[in-house]
Coordinates of N, CA and C in Angstrom, one line a residue:
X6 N 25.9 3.9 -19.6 CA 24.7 3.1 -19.5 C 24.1 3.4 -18.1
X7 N 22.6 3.5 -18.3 CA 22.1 4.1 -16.7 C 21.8 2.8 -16.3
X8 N 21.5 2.6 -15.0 CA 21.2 1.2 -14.3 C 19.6 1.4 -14.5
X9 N 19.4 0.0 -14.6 CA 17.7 -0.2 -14.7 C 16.9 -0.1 -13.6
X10 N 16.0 0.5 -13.9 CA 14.9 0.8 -12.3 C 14.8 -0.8 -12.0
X11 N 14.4 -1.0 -10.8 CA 14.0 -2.5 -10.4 C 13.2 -2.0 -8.7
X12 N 12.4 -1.3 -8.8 CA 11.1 -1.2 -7.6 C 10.8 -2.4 -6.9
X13 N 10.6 -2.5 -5.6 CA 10.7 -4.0 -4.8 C 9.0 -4.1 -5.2
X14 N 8.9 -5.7 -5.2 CA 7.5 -6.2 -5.4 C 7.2 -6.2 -4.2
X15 N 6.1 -6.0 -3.7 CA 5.0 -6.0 -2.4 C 4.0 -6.5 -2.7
X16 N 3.5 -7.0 -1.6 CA 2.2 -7.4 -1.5 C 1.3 -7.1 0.0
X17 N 0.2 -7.0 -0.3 CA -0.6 -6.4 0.9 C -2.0 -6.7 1.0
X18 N -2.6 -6.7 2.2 CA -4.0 -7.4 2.0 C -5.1 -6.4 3.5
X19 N -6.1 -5.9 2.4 CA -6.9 -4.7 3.6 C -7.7 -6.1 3.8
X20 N -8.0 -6.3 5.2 CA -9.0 -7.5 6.0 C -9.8 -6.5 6.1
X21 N -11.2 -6.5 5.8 CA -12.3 -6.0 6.7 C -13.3 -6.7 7.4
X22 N -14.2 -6.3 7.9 CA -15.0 -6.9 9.1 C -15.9 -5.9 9.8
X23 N -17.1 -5.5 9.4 CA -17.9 -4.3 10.4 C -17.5 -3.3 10.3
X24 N -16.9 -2.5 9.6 CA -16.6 -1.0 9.6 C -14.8 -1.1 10.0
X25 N -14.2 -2.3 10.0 CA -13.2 -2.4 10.9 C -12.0 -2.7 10.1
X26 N -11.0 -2.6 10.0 CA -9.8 -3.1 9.4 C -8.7 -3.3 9.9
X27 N -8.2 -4.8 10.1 CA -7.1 -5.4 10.6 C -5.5 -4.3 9.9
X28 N -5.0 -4.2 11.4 CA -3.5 -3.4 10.5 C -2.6 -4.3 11.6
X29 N -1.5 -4.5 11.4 CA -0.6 -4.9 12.2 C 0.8 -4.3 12.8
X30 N 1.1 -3.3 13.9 CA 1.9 -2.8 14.4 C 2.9 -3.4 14.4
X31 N 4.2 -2.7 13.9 CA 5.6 -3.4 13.6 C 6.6 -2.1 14.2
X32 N 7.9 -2.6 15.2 CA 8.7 -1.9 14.8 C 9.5 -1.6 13.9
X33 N 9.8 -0.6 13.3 CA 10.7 -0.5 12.1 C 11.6 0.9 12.2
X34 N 13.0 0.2 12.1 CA 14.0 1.1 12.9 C 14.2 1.9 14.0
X35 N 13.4 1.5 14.8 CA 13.4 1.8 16.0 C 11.4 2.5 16.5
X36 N 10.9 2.9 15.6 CA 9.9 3.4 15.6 C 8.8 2.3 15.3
X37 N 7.9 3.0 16.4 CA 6.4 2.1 15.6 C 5.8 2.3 14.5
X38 N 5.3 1.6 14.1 CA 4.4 1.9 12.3 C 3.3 1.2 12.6
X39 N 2.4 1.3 11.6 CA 0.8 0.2 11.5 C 1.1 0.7 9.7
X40 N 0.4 -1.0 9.2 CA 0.5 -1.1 8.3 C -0.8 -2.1 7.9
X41 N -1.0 -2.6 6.3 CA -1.8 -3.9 6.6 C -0.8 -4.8 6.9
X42 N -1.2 -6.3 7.0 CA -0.4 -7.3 6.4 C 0.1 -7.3 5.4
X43 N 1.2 -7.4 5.2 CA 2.3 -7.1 3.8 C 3.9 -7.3 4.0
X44 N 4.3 -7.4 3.0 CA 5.5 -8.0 2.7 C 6.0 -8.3 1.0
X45 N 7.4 -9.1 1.1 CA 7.9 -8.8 -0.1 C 7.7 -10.2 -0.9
X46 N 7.6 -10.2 -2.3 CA 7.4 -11.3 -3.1 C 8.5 -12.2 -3.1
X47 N 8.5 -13.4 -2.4 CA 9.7 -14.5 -3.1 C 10.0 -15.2 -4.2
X48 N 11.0 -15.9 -3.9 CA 11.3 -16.6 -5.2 C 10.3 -17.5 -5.5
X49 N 10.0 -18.1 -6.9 CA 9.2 -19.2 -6.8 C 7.6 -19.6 -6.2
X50 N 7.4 -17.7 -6.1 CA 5.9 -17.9 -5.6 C 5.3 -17.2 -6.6
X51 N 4.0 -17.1 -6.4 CA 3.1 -16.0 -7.3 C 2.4 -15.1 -6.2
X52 N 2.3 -13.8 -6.8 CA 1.5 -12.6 -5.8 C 0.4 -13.1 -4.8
X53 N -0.3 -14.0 -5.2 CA -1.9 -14.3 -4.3 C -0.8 -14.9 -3.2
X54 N 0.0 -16.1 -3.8 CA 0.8 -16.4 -2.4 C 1.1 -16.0 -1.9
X55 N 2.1 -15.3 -2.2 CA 3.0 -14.3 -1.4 C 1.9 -13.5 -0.5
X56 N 0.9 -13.0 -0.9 CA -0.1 -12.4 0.4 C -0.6 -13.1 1.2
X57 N -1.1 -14.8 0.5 CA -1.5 -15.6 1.8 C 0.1 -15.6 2.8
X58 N 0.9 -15.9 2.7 CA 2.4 -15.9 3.2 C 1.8 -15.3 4.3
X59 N 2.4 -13.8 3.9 CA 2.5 -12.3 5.2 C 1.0 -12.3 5.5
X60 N 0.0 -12.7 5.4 CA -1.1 -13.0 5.8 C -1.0 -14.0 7.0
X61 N -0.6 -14.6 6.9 CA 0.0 -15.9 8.1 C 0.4 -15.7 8.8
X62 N 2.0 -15.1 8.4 CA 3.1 -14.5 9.3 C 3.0 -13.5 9.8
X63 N 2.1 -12.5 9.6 CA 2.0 -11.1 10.6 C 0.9 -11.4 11.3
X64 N -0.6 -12.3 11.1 CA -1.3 -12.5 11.7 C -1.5 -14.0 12.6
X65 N -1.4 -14.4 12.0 CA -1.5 -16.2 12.4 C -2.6 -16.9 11.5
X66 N -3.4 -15.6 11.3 CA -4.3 -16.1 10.2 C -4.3 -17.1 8.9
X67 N -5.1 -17.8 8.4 CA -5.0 -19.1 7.4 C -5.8 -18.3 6.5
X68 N -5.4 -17.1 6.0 CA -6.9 -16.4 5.1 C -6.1 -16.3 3.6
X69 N -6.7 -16.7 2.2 CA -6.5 -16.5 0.8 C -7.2 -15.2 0.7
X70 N -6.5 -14.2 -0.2 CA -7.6 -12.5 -0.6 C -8.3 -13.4 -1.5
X71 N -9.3 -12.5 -1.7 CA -10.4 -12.3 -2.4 C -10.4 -12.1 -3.5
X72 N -9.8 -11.0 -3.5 CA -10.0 -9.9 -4.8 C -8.6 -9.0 -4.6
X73 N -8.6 -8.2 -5.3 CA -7.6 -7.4 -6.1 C -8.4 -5.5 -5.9
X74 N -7.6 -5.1 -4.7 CA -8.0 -3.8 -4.4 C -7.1 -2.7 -5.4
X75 N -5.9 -2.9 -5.5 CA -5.6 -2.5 -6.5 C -4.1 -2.6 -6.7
X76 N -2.9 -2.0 -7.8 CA -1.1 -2.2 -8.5 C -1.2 -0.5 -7.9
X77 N -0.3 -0.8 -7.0 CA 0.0 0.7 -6.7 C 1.6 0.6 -6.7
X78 N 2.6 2.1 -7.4 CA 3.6 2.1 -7.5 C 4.2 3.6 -6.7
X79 N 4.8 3.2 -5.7 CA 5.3 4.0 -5.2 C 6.7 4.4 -4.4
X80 N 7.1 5.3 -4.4 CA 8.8 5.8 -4.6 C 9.0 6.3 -2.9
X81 N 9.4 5.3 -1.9 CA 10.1 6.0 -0.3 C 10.8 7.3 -0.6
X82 N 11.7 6.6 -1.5 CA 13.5 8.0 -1.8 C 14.1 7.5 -2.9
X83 N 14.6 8.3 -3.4 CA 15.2 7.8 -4.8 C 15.9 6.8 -5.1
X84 N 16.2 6.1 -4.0 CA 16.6 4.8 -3.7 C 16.3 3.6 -3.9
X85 N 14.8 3.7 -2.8 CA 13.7 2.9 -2.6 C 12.0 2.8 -3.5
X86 N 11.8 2.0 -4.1 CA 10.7 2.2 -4.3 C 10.2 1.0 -5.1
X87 N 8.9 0.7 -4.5 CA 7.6 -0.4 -4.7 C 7.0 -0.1 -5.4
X88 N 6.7 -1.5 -6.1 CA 5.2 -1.5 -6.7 C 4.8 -3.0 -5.7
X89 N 3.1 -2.5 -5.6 CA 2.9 -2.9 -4.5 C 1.2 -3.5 -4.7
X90 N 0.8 -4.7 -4.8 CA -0.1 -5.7 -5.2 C -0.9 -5.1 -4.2
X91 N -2.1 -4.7 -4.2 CA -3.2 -5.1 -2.8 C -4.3 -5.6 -2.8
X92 N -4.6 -6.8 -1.7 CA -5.8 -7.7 -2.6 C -7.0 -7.5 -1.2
X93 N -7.8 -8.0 -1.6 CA -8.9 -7.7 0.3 C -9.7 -9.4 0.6
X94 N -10.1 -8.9 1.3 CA -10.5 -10.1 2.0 C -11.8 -9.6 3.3
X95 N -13.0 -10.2 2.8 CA -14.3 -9.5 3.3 C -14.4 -10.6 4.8
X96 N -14.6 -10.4 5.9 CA -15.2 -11.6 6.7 C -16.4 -10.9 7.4
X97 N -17.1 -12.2 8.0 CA -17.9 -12.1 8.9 C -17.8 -11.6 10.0
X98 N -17.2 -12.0 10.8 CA -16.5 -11.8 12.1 C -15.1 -11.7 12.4
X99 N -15.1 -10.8 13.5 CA -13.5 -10.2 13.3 C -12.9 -11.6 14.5
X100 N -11.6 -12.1 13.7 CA -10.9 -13.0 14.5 C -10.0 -12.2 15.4
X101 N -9.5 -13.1 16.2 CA -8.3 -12.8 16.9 C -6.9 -13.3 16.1
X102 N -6.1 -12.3 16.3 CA -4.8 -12.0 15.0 C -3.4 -12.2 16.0
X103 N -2.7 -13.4 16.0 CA -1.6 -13.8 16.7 C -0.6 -14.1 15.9
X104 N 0.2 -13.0 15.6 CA 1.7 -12.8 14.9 C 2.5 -14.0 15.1
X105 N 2.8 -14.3 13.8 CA 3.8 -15.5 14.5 C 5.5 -14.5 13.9
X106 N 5.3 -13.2 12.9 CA 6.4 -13.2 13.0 C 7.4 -11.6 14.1
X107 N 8.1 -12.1 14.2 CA 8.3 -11.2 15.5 C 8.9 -10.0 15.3
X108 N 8.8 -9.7 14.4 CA 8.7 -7.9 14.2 C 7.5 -7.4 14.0
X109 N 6.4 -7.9 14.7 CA 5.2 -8.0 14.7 C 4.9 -7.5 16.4
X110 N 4.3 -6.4 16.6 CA 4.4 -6.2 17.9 C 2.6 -7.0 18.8
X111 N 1.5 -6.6 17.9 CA 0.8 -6.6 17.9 C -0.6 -5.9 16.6
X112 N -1.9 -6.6 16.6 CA -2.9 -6.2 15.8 C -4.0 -5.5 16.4
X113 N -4.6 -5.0 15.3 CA -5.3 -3.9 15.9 C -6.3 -4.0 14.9
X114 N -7.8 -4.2 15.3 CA -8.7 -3.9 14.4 C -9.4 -2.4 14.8
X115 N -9.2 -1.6 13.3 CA -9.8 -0.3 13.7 C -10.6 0.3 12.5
X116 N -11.2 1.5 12.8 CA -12.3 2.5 11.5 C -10.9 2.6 11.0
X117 N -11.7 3.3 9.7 CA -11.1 4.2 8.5 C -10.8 5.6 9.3
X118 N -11.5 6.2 10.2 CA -11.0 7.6 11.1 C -9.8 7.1 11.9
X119 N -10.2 6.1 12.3 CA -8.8 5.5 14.0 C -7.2 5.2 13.2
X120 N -7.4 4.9 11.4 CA -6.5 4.8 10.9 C -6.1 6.5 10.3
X121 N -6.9 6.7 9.9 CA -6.2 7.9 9.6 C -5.7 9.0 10.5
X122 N -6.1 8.8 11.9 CA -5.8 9.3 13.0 C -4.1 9.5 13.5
X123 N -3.8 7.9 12.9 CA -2.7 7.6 13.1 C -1.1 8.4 12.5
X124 N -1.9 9.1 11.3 CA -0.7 9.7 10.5 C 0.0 9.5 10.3
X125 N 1.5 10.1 11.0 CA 3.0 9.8 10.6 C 3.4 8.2 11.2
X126 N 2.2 8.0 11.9 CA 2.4 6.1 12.2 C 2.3 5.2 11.0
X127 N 1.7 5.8 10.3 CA 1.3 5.2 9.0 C 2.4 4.6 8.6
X128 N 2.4 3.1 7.9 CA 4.1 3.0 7.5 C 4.3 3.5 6.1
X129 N 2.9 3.8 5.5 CA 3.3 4.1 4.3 C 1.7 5.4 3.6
X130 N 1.8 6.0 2.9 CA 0.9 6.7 2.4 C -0.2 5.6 1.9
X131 N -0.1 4.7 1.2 CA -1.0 3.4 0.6 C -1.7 2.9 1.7
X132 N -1.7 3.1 3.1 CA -2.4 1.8 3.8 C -4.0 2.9 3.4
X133 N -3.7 4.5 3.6 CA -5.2 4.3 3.9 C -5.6 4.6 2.7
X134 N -4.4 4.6 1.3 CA -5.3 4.9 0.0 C -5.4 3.8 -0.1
X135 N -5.4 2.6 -0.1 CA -5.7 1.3 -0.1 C -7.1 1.0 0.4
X136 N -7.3 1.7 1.5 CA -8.3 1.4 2.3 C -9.6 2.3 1.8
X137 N -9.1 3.5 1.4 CA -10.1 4.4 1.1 C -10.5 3.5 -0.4
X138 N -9.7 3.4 -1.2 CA -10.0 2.3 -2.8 C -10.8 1.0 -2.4
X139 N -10.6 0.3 -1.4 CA -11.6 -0.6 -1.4 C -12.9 0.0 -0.7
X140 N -13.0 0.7 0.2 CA -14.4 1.8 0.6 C -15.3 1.9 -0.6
X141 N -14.3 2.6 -1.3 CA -15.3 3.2 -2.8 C -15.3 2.4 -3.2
X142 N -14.7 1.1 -3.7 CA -15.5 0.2 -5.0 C -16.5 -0.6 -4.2
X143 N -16.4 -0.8 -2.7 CA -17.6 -1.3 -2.3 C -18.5 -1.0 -1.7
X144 N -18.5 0.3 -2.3 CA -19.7 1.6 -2.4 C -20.7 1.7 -3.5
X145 N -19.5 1.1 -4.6 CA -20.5 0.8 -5.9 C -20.8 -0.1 -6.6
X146 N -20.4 -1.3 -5.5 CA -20.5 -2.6 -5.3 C -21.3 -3.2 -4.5
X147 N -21.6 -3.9 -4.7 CA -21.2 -5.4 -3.7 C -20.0 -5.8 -3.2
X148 N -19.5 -5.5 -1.6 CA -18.3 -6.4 -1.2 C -17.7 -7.6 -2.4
X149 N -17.6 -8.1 -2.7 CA -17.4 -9.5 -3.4 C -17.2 -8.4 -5.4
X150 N -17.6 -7.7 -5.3 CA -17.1 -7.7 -6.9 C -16.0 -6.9 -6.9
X151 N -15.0 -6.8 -5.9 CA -13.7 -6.0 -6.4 C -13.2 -6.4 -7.5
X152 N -11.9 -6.1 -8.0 CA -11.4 -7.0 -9.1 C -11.3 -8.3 -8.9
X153 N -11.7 -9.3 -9.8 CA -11.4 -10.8 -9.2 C -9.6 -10.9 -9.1
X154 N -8.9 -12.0 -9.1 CA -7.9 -12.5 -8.8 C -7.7 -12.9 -10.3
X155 N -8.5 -13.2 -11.1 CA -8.1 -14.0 -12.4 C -7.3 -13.3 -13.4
X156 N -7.6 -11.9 -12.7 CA -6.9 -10.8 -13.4 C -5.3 -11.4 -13.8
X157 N -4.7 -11.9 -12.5 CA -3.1 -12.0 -12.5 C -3.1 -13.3 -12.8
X158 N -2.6 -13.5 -13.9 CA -1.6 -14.9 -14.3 C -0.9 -15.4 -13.4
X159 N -1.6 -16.7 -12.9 CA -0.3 -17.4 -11.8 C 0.1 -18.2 -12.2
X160 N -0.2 -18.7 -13.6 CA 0.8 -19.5 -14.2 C 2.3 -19.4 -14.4
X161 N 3.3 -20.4 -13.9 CA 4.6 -20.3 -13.9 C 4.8 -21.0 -15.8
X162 N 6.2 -20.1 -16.4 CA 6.6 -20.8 -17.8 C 8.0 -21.0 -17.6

């Protein structure tokens, strides 16, 4: 009998603001990474939660997503591998971002170039396909019509 795949749930949330997008600098294993805000699904919650959560905790921010950028499923090592919720969140003005959790080095609001700049800093290939997916739908949008949220059932049975 083969063991059943079981891919970690993730969640993640691109902030924009003016051409700008919040990423949050973390060490991880010794190295720096930039990522969005993101993290893993707990018990007893539902996906929108779980992103306002690591929304909080990597930023200090009190922000709910919006919308639903996109279900991305992807494989670290044959080991490791996510499927990975990402939802957005449009603002006005860019806040100031105070990590409350402390593998959180510091925030950075930057372009779509200053993040791709970053490369092997990246913590994962999805921050800037994430980023480039919400560019284009609100290219052929309106900011505000990404996917709604009502898509996911947050009803518990």
């Amino acid at each position: 009998m083969t063991e059943r795949y079981k891919p970690n749930t993730t969640v993640a949330c691109v902030i924009h603001c003016q051409g700008k997008f919040l990423l949050v600098e973390e060490r991880i294993n010794g190295a720096i990474k930039f990522n969005q805000p993101a993290g893993h699904l707990e018990a007893n919650e539902s996906i929108i939660e779980a992103c306002a959560r690591e929304i909080v905790e990597e930023t200090g921010l009190a922000l709910s997503p919006q919308a639903i950028v996109g279900i991305y499923q992807f494989s670290a090592s044959d080991e490791l591998a996510f499927v990975r919720y990402t939802f957005c969140i449009e603002l006005s003005e860019q806040r100031q971002a105070l990590p409350l959790d402390c593998a959180i080095i510091t925030t950075h609001w930057l372009s779509l170039a200053e993040i791709i700049a970053l490369g092997s800093q990246l913590r994962s290939p999805l921050v800037v396909k994430s980023i480039a997916d919400f560019v284009q739908q609100a290219d052929k949008n309106h900011p505000s019509q990404h996917t709604p949220l009502s898509l996911l059932n947050v009803d518990y049975f």
